[in-house]
Tab-separated table of C-alpha atoms in Angstrom:
chain	number	residue	atom	x	y	z
A	1	MET	CA	-42.923	-5.365	31.930
A	2	LEU	CA	-41.798	-6.609	28.576
A	3	SER	CA	-40.214	-9.879	28.292
A	4	HIS	CA	-36.941	-10.003	26.282
A	5	ARG	CA	-37.223	-11.262	22.714
A	6	ALA	CA	-34.460	-12.704	20.589
A	7	LEU	CA	-33.098	-10.356	17.781
A	8	VAL	CA	-34.665	-10.789	14.433
A	9	PRO	CA	-32.267	-9.723	11.837
A	10	ILE	CA	-33.393	-7.127	9.293
A	11	ALA	CA	-31.359	-6.792	6.097
A	12	PRO	CA	-30.598	-3.264	4.858
A	13	VAL	CA	-32.491	-2.164	1.841
A	14	ALA	CA	-30.633	0.165	-0.646
A	15	PRO	CA	-29.476	2.742	-0.151
A	16	ASP	CA	-28.580	1.446	3.350
A	17	PHE	CA	-25.613	-1.022	3.519
A	18	PHE	CA	-23.378	-2.727	6.082
A	19	VAL	CA	-19.557	-3.160	6.448
A	20	CYS	CA	-17.706	-5.737	8.410
A	21	ASP	CA	-14.037	-4.842	9.201
A	22	PRO	CA	-11.367	-5.908	11.738
A	23	VAL	CA	-11.001	-2.246	12.804
A	24	TYR	CA	-14.172	-2.519	14.660
A	25	GLY	CA	-13.100	-5.640	16.521
A	26	THR	CA	-11.366	-9.004	15.923
A	27	ALA	CA	-12.552	-11.241	18.797
A	28	LEU	CA	-16.180	-10.660	19.169
A	29	ALA	CA	-18.138	-13.600	20.501
A	30	PRO	CA	-21.522	-13.699	18.701
A	31	SER	CA	-23.162	-15.038	21.920
A	32	ASP	CA	-21.974	-11.870	23.773
A	33	CYS	CA	-23.390	-9.675	20.932
A	34	ASN	CA	-26.685	-11.510	21.105
A	35	VAL	CA	-27.047	-11.290	24.803
A	36	ALA	CA	-26.275	-7.577	24.734
A	37	GLY	CA	-28.903	-7.082	22.093
A	38	ASP	CA	-31.460	-9.520	23.330
A	39	THR	CA	-31.502	-8.205	26.843
A	40	GLN	CA	-30.449	-4.544	26.729
A	41	LEU	CA	-31.727	-2.984	23.439
A	42	PRO	CA	-35.089	-1.360	23.736
A	43	GLN	CA	-38.183	-3.142	22.182
A	44	GLY	CA	-41.314	-1.763	20.586
A	45	GLN	CA	-43.018	-1.573	17.195
A	46	ASN	CA	-44.059	2.100	17.411
A	47	ALA	CA	-41.702	5.037	16.618
A	48	VAL	CA	-40.043	6.804	19.571
A	49	ASN	CA	-38.307	10.125	19.675
A	50	TYR	CA	-34.672	9.777	20.398
A	51	TYR	CA	-33.151	13.140	21.313
A	52	LEU	CA	-29.767	14.311	20.121
A	53	THR	CA	-29.347	17.488	22.214
A	54	ASN	CA	-31.416	16.910	25.420
A	55	GLN	CA	-29.257	14.654	27.500
A	56	ARG	CA	-31.818	14.463	30.318
A	57	ALA	CA	-34.422	12.900	27.789
A	58	PRO	CA	-35.443	9.295	28.649
A	59	ASN	CA	-34.548	8.177	25.071
A	60	LYS	CA	-31.378	9.830	23.551
A	61	LEU	CA	-28.586	9.228	20.887
A	62	PRO	CA	-26.016	8.007	21.086
A	63	PHE	CA	-26.393	5.053	23.393
A	64	SER	CA	-24.590	1.842	23.743
A	65	VAL	CA	-25.032	-1.613	25.490
A	66	ALA	CA	-22.412	-4.130	26.065
A	67	HIS	CA	-21.815	-7.739	27.381
A	68	GLY	CA	-18.587	-9.415	27.550
A	69	SER	CA	-16.515	-9.069	24.374
A	70	CYS	CA	-19.247	-7.096	22.474
A	71	SER	CA	-20.507	-3.556	22.579
A	72	ILE	CA	-23.556	-2.352	20.359
A	73	SER	CA	-23.655	1.318	19.676
A	74	VAL	CA	-26.608	3.341	18.136
A	75	GLU	CA	-25.600	6.764	16.739
A	76	TYR	CA	-26.857	9.617	14.635
A	77	ALA	CA	-24.380	10.480	11.901
A	78	GLY	CA	-24.191	13.667	9.812
A	79	PRO	CA	-23.240	17.354	10.150
A	80	ASP	CA	-23.321	18.441	13.797
A	81	TYR	CA	-24.734	21.852	12.903
A	82	ALA	CA	-27.586	20.486	10.866
A	83	ALA	CA	-28.637	17.871	13.354
A	84	PRO	CA	-32.225	17.953	14.407
A	85	SER	CA	-33.247	17.996	18.039
A	86	PHE	CA	-34.682	14.405	17.944
A	87	ILE	CA	-35.214	11.693	15.321
A	88	ASP	CA	-38.036	9.138	15.237
A	89	LEU	CA	-36.852	5.470	15.450
A	90	VAL	CA	-38.762	2.235	15.796
A	91	PRO	CA	-36.917	0.148	18.492
A	92	ASP	CA	-37.550	-3.133	16.839
A	93	GLU	CA	-36.021	-1.795	13.708
A	94	ILE	CA	-32.752	-0.988	15.784
A	95	ARG	CA	-32.836	-4.553	17.183
A	96	GLY	CA	-33.208	-5.888	13.546
A	97	MET	CA	-30.345	-3.938	12.379
A	98	ALA	CA	-28.173	-5.135	15.234
A	99	GLY	CA	-29.212	-8.723	14.572
A	100	TYR	CA	-28.228	-8.430	11.010
A	101	VAL	CA	-24.719	-7.011	11.548
A	102	ILE	CA	-24.051	-9.556	14.323
A	103	ASN	CA	-24.895	-12.393	11.866
A	104	GLN	CA	-22.993	-11.083	9.024
A	105	CYS	CA	-19.878	-9.881	10.897
A	106	ALA	CA	-19.452	-11.442	14.275
A	107	LEU	CA	-20.950	-14.911	13.280
A	108	GLN	CA	-20.082	-15.277	9.622
A	109	GLY	CA	-16.964	-13.126	9.761
A	110	ASN	CA	-15.399	-14.984	12.628
A	111	GLY	CA	-15.612	-12.429	15.342
A	112	VAL	CA	-15.080	-9.324	13.198
A	113	GLY	CA	-17.044	-6.060	14.055
A	114	GLY	CA	-18.843	-3.850	11.757
A	115	PHE	CA	-21.741	-1.456	11.242
A	116	ILE	CA	-25.037	-0.997	9.372
A	117	THR	CA	-26.708	2.192	8.198
A	118	GLY	CA	-30.316	3.253	8.483
A	119	ARG	CA	-32.206	6.208	6.950
A	120	MET	CA	-29.626	6.788	4.315
A	121	ALA	CA	-32.510	7.681	2.031
A	122	ASP	CA	-32.948	10.903	3.922
A	123	LEU	CA	-29.465	12.002	2.829
A	124	VAL	CA	-29.817	10.755	-0.708
A	125	GLY	CA	-33.226	12.697	-0.976
A	126	TYR	CA	-31.602	15.773	0.334
A	127	ILE	CA	-28.810	15.568	-2.305
A	128	ARG	CA	-31.422	15.039	-5.043
A	129	ILE	CA	-33.533	18.032	-4.069
A	130	SER	CA	-30.890	20.533	-2.934
A	131	GLY	CA	-27.947	19.630	-5.145
A	132	ARG	CA	-25.569	19.559	-2.186
A	133	PHE	CA	-24.163	16.546	-0.219
A	134	ASN	CA	-23.556	18.647	2.764
A	135	ALA	CA	-26.198	20.553	4.716
A	136	GLN	CA	-25.642	24.137	5.588
A	137	PRO	CA	-26.393	25.908	8.983
A	138	GLY	CA	-30.101	26.810	9.082
A	139	ASP	CA	-31.197	23.852	6.878
A	140	ARG	CA	-34.381	22.364	8.252
A	141	THR	CA	-34.262	19.230	6.343
A	142	ASN	CA	-32.875	16.183	8.171
A	143	VAL	CA	-29.734	15.076	6.242
A	144	GLY	CA	-28.480	12.665	8.898
A	145	PHE	CA	-28.926	8.937	9.145
A	146	VAL	CA	-28.286	6.223	11.843
A	147	THR	CA	-25.688	3.618	12.333
A	148	VAL	CA	-25.603	0.477	14.510
A	149	THR	CA	-22.251	-0.825	15.203
A	150	ILE	CA	-20.924	-3.961	16.933
A	151	SER	CA	-17.410	-3.765	18.201
A	152	GLY	CA	-15.021	-4.581	20.954
A	153	PRO	CA	-15.301	-2.531	24.187
A	154	GLU	CA	-12.173	-0.623	23.310
A	155	GLU	CA	-13.479	0.270	19.742
A	156	ASN	CA	-16.997	1.593	20.671
A	157	LEU	CA	-16.128	5.210	19.919
A	158	ARG	CA	-15.478	4.778	16.301
A	159	LYS	CA	-18.657	6.654	15.072
A	160	PRO	CA	-18.479	5.075	11.547
A	161	GLY	CA	-21.375	7.055	10.091
A	162	ASP	CA	-19.104	10.133	10.319
A	163	THR	CA	-15.591	8.658	9.918
A	164	ASP	CA	-15.679	5.462	7.859
A	165	PRO	CA	-14.467	5.992	4.249
A	166	ALA	CA	-17.311	3.743	2.878
A	167	ILE	CA	-19.787	6.697	3.535
A	168	PRO	CA	-18.085	9.277	1.184
A	169	LEU	CA	-17.507	6.381	-1.290
A	170	PHE	CA	-21.202	5.608	-1.256
A	171	LEU	CA	-21.977	9.367	-1.757
A	172	THR	CA	-19.621	9.541	-4.664
A	173	ASP	CA	-21.821	7.003	-6.454
A	174	VAL	CA	-24.877	9.160	-5.551
A	175	GLU	CA	-23.349	12.305	-6.947
A	176	GLN	CA	-22.393	10.447	-10.255
A	177	ASP	CA	-26.037	9.064	-10.586
A	178	MET	CA	-27.263	12.635	-10.094
A	179	ALA	CA	-24.782	13.789	-12.765
A	180	LEU	CA	-26.156	11.220	-15.177
A	181	GLU	CA	-29.754	12.156	-14.414
A	182	GLY	CA	-28.952	15.862	-14.955
A	183	HIS	CA	-27.256	15.081	-18.232
A	184	LEU	CA	-30.228	13.062	-19.538
A	185	ASN	CA	-33.253	14.807	-18.145
A	186	ASN	CA	-32.759	18.504	-17.796
A	187	PRO	CA	-32.375	21.140	-20.363
A	188	ASN	CA	-29.660	22.746	-18.272
A	189	GLY	CA	-28.090	19.384	-17.966
A	190	ALA	CA	-24.423	20.457	-18.523
A	191	ALA	CA	-24.264	22.744	-15.631
A	192	ILE	CA	-26.048	20.144	-13.345
A	193	THR	CA	-23.776	17.409	-14.456
A	194	ASN	CA	-20.622	19.488	-13.945
A	195	HIS	CA	-21.847	20.467	-10.363
A	196	PHE	CA	-22.409	16.802	-9.332
A	197	ILE	CA	-19.199	15.533	-10.934
A	198	ALA	CA	-17.168	18.150	-8.998
A	199	SER	CA	-18.926	16.998	-5.765
A	200	ALA	CA	-18.269	13.313	-6.619
A	201	VAL	CA	-14.537	14.145	-7.127
A	202	ARG	CA	-14.309	15.989	-3.734
A	203	LEU	CA	-16.022	13.049	-1.920
A	204	SER	CA	-13.771	10.535	-3.684
A	205	MET	CA	-10.689	12.390	-2.559
A	206	ARG	CA	-12.072	12.754	0.984
A	207	SER	CA	-12.478	8.891	1.125
A	208	GLN	CA	-8.824	8.695	0.192
A	209	GLU	CA	-7.808	11.017	2.998
A	210	MET	CA	-9.874	9.141	5.529
A	211	ARG	CA	-8.663	5.974	7.509
A	212	ARG	CA	-11.061	3.400	8.799
A	213	GLY	CA	-11.098	3.867	12.500
A	214	GLY	CA	-9.656	7.464	12.181
A	215	SER	CA	-11.328	10.758	13.228
A	216	LEU	CA	-11.657	12.678	9.969
A	217	LYS	CA	-15.397	13.240	9.174
A	218	TRP	CA	-16.581	13.098	5.520
A	219	TRP	CA	-18.781	16.128	5.902
A	220	GLU	CA	-16.005	18.473	7.206
A	221	THR	CA	-14.667	21.085	4.715
A	222	ILE	CA	-13.374	19.203	1.729
A	223	SER	CA	-10.297	20.585	0.061
A	224	PRO	CA	-9.716	20.723	-3.801
A	225	PRO	CA	-8.325	17.334	-4.996
A	226	ALA	CA	-4.556	16.714	-4.717
A	227	ASP	CA	-2.608	15.465	-7.678
A	228	GLU	CA	-0.656	12.603	-6.207
A	229	MET	CA	-2.172	9.314	-5.682
A	230	LYS	CA	-4.717	7.710	-8.083
A	231	TYR	CA	-6.872	4.607	-7.430
A	232	GLU	CA	-8.567	2.736	-10.343
A	233	CYS	CA	-10.838	-0.220	-10.206
A	234	ASP	CA	-10.848	-2.345	-13.310
A	235	THR	CA	-13.149	-5.204	-14.304
A	236	LYS	CA	-10.282	-6.613	-16.384
A	237	LEU	CA	-8.522	-7.445	-13.093
A	238	GLY	CA	-11.331	-9.674	-12.152
A	239	SER	CA	-13.360	-10.058	-9.008
A	240	PRO	CA	-11.372	-11.495	-6.169
A	241	ALA	CA	-13.083	-12.717	-3.042
A	242	LEU	CA	-13.438	-10.176	-0.343
A	243	VAL	CA	-12.423	-12.506	2.435
A	244	ASP	CA	-9.212	-13.415	0.583
A	245	CYS	CA	-8.170	-9.884	-0.020
A	246	THR	CA	-8.835	-8.968	3.576
A	247	LYS	CA	-6.471	-11.772	4.633
A	248	ILE	CA	-3.711	-10.098	2.545
A	249	GLU	CA	-4.379	-6.730	4.026
A	250	TRP	CA	-4.270	-7.891	7.697
A	251	GLN	CA	-1.923	-10.874	7.603
A	252	ARG	CA	0.406	-10.760	4.788
A	253	LEU	CA	2.384	-7.543	4.750
A	254	GLY	CA	5.628	-6.815	6.600
A	255	PRO	CA	5.855	-5.013	10.114
A	256	THR	CA	5.021	-1.331	9.701
A	257	SER	CA	8.317	-0.396	11.393
A	258	GLU	CA	10.436	-1.990	8.733
A	259	THR	CA	11.245	-1.283	5.068
A	260	VAL	CA	11.167	-3.155	1.825
A	261	THR	CA	13.377	-2.800	-1.329
A	262	LEU	CA	11.553	-2.730	-4.653
A	263	GLY	CA	12.768	-2.524	-8.246
A	264	PRO	CA	12.123	-3.591	-11.814
A	265	ALA	CA	13.358	-7.122	-10.925
A	266	ALA	CA	12.041	-7.222	-7.361
A	267	THR	CA	8.213	-7.265	-7.689
A	268	LYS	CA	6.561	-8.570	-4.424
A	269	PHE	CA	3.631	-10.891	-4.594
A	270	PHE	CA	1.191	-11.644	-1.776
A	271	SER	CA	-1.692	-14.104	-2.204
A	272	SER	CA	-4.688	-15.713	-0.571
A	273	ASN	CA	-6.736	-18.201	-2.611
A	274	THR	CA	-8.556	-15.882	-5.121
A	275	CYS	CA	-6.747	-12.728	-4.391
A	276	TYR	CA	-3.310	-11.595	-5.417
A	277	LEU	CA	-1.423	-8.379	-4.622
A	278	ALA	CA	1.489	-7.347	-6.753
A	279	ILE	CA	3.819	-4.466	-5.487
A	280	SER	CA	6.133	-3.327	-8.339
A	281	ALA	CA	8.417	-0.459	-9.078
A	282	SER	CA	9.985	0.844	-12.283
A	283	GLU	CA	13.071	2.189	-10.311
A	284	ALA	CA	15.024	0.749	-7.491
A	285	LEU	CA	13.858	2.293	-4.135
A	286	THR	CA	13.302	1.464	-0.520
A	287	LEU	CA	9.836	2.065	1.183
A	288	GLY	CA	8.319	1.622	4.548
A	289	TRP	CA	5.686	-1.166	4.860
A	290	SER	CA	3.578	1.520	6.598
A	291	GLN	CA	3.373	3.486	3.327
A	292	LEU	CA	2.373	0.378	1.395
A	293	GLN	CA	-0.147	-0.607	3.960
A	294	THR	CA	-1.779	2.785	3.801
A	295	ALA	CA	-2.022	2.706	0.052
A	296	LEU	CA	-3.435	-0.826	0.189
A	297	GLU	CA	-6.014	0.183	2.742
A	298	THR	CA	-7.279	2.940	0.455
A	299	LEU	CA	-7.246	0.660	-2.623
A	300	MET	CA	-9.169	-1.953	-0.707
A	301	ASN	CA	-11.676	0.588	0.445
A	302	THR	CA	-12.095	1.995	-3.182
A	303	CYS	CA	-12.351	-1.257	-4.970
A	304	VAL	CA	-12.709	-4.426	-2.946
A	305	LEU	CA	-14.699	-3.182	0.042
A	306	HIS	CA	-17.034	-0.922	-1.894
A	307	PRO	CA	-20.368	-1.335	-0.057
A	308	LEU	CA	-22.690	-1.193	-3.089
A	309	GLN	CA	-20.732	-3.057	-5.796
A	310	PRO	CA	-18.990	-6.624	-6.094
A	311	PRO	CA	-15.305	-6.727	-5.219
A	312	LEU	CA	-13.159	-5.647	-8.129
A	313	GLY	CA	-9.422	-5.666	-8.788
A	314	GLY	CA	-7.651	-2.358	-9.042
A	315	LYS	CA	-4.469	-0.273	-9.162
A	316	ALA	CA	-2.889	2.442	-6.901
A	317	PHE	CA	-0.228	4.568	-8.334
A	318	PHE	CA	1.245	8.080	-8.402
A	319	GLU	CA	-0.039	10.479	-11.165
A	320	VAL	CA	0.560	14.214	-11.563
A	321	GLN	CA	-2.486	15.823	-12.899
A	322	THR	CA	-2.140	19.102	-14.926
A	323	VAL	CA	-5.277	20.755	-13.748
A	324	PRO	CA	-5.782	24.094	-12.048
A	325	PHE	CA	-5.233	24.399	-8.257
A	326	CYS	CA	-2.849	21.502	-8.097
A	327	ARG	CA	-0.969	21.351	-4.850
A	328	LYS	CA	1.963	19.474	-3.541
A	329	ARG	CA	1.880	17.885	-0.150
A	330	THR	CA	4.983	17.287	2.032
A	331	LYS	CA	4.617	13.689	3.151
A	332	ARG	CA	5.521	13.001	6.759
A	333	ALA	CA	5.948	9.617	8.299
A	334	ASP	CA	3.246	10.365	10.935
A	335	ASP	CA	0.785	11.806	8.248
A	336	LEU	CA	0.334	9.125	5.796
A	337	THR	CA	-3.001	9.172	3.916
A	338	GLY	CA	-4.252	7.554	0.734
A	339	LEU	CA	-3.209	10.705	-1.125
A	340	ASN	CA	0.485	10.710	-0.196
A	341	ALA	CA	1.270	7.146	0.641
A	342	LEU	CA	3.510	6.354	-2.325
A	343	PRO	CA	6.240	7.987	-4.348
A	344	PRO	CA	6.227	7.975	-8.243
A	345	HIS	CA	7.321	4.801	-9.935
A	346	VAL	CA	5.441	2.439	-7.382
A	347	ASN	CA	2.325	0.538	-8.267
A	348	LEU	CA	0.068	-1.700	-6.170
A	349	THR	CA	-2.176	-4.074	-8.234
A	350	ILE	CA	-4.972	-6.366	-6.882
A	351	PHE	CA	-6.071	-8.970	-9.245
A	352	ALA	CA	-8.206	-12.118	-9.268
A	353	HIS	CA	-6.642	-15.551	-9.502
A	354	GLU	CA	-8.310	-18.633	-11.037
A	355	ALA	CA	-7.164	-22.056	-9.865
A	356	SER	CA	-6.856	-23.168	-13.444
A	357	SER	CA	-4.625	-20.164	-14.509
A	358	GLU	CA	-0.996	-19.542	-14.281
A	359	VAL	CA	-0.233	-16.516	-11.969
A	360	ALA	CA	2.545	-15.415	-14.301
A	361	CYS	CA	0.054	-15.114	-17.192
A	362	GLU	CA	-2.449	-13.205	-15.035
A	363	TRP	CA	0.253	-10.762	-13.887
A	364	GLN	CA	1.352	-10.227	-17.435
A	365	ALA	CA	-2.314	-9.567	-18.569
A	366	ALA	CA	-2.794	-7.160	-15.548
A	367	GLN	CA	0.303	-5.195	-16.812
A	368	ASN	CA	-0.796	-5.078	-20.415
A	369	GLY	CA	-4.422	-4.162	-19.883
A	370	ARG	CA	-5.820	-7.587	-20.965
A	371	PRO	CA	-8.490	-9.427	-18.839
A	372	VAL	CA	-6.875	-11.756	-16.413
A	373	SER	CA	-9.680	-14.127	-17.162
A	374	SER	CA	-8.150	-14.671	-20.563
A	375	CYS	CA	-5.469	-16.905	-18.814
A	376	THR	CA	-8.039	-19.448	-17.691
A	377	THR	CA	-7.616	-22.891	-19.203
A	378	ALA	CA	-10.179	-25.414	-19.509
């Protein structure tokens, strides 16, 4: 009988990545996570067949283990109709993934949950070969990947590999890279570039429709882009610390059941150390905090929480696009997404703050398109 070994963290290697977020838990005791992983996750250095469809198999996905405040889930992610019957995984690699996300999220993130991906290279390779981000029925190539999630017991059904907006954001970058390669390296580069750019746009819009902790899957049918909300990351707005912006998102805004009045002379500022959020409007109007929270969540996911780039400042605003197939959506209070959260005339801006700078100068620079770093004084 194998004796239990302590988890040895294994850092993700690109294109794999990890995400920590309070949606996956806020009071996880690292000791509970370590006990669950140390004593209950399988061990072994040889690959094992984990079955996705045969629920009577001795090793199957998904599976989860738990102890106290912490649950660890191992799942296959990707289109249901293209899933293989089994996938080969090395148990000690699963343990290493769990150990890494425990250290990064539960330990260093003060009890926050999160997930880590494995085998993303399979999906990237499929995109490179097939020119599609979404497998079709009958495809024999495995386009799925694996996630290991740590969460509270009540959040252990999140399935982040299918439902977290970080996944389509990552794939947006993959599609953009493929577009650049097609432009540079292929005699038919224009057609290839246009194909991948169109795919990148659809994935980017899908990420805006998704909500962390929601049920919408990135690989489900993706509709043409709407023409309402726009999210732009801008290096001129600096690089605020992720932990500071997260505090604003989760601690600083008003109750979602209440409203706030905005106008040209009523800009609202929220701050936490290096991160500032400005909510402004060019006309007087009243909005629900829930609308602002939804737009802020999407802006955070797009610019600050992007898994493969440093945090950046950014803006969220309404813009009508004069392109074919534009459609208007009727916004309902119970159907807020990143595409319909705000009306015209409202802007959310996240920018970095330096201790040696005046906030008024930084805000003026952000509005005028100048680098906020230009306000730094010696």
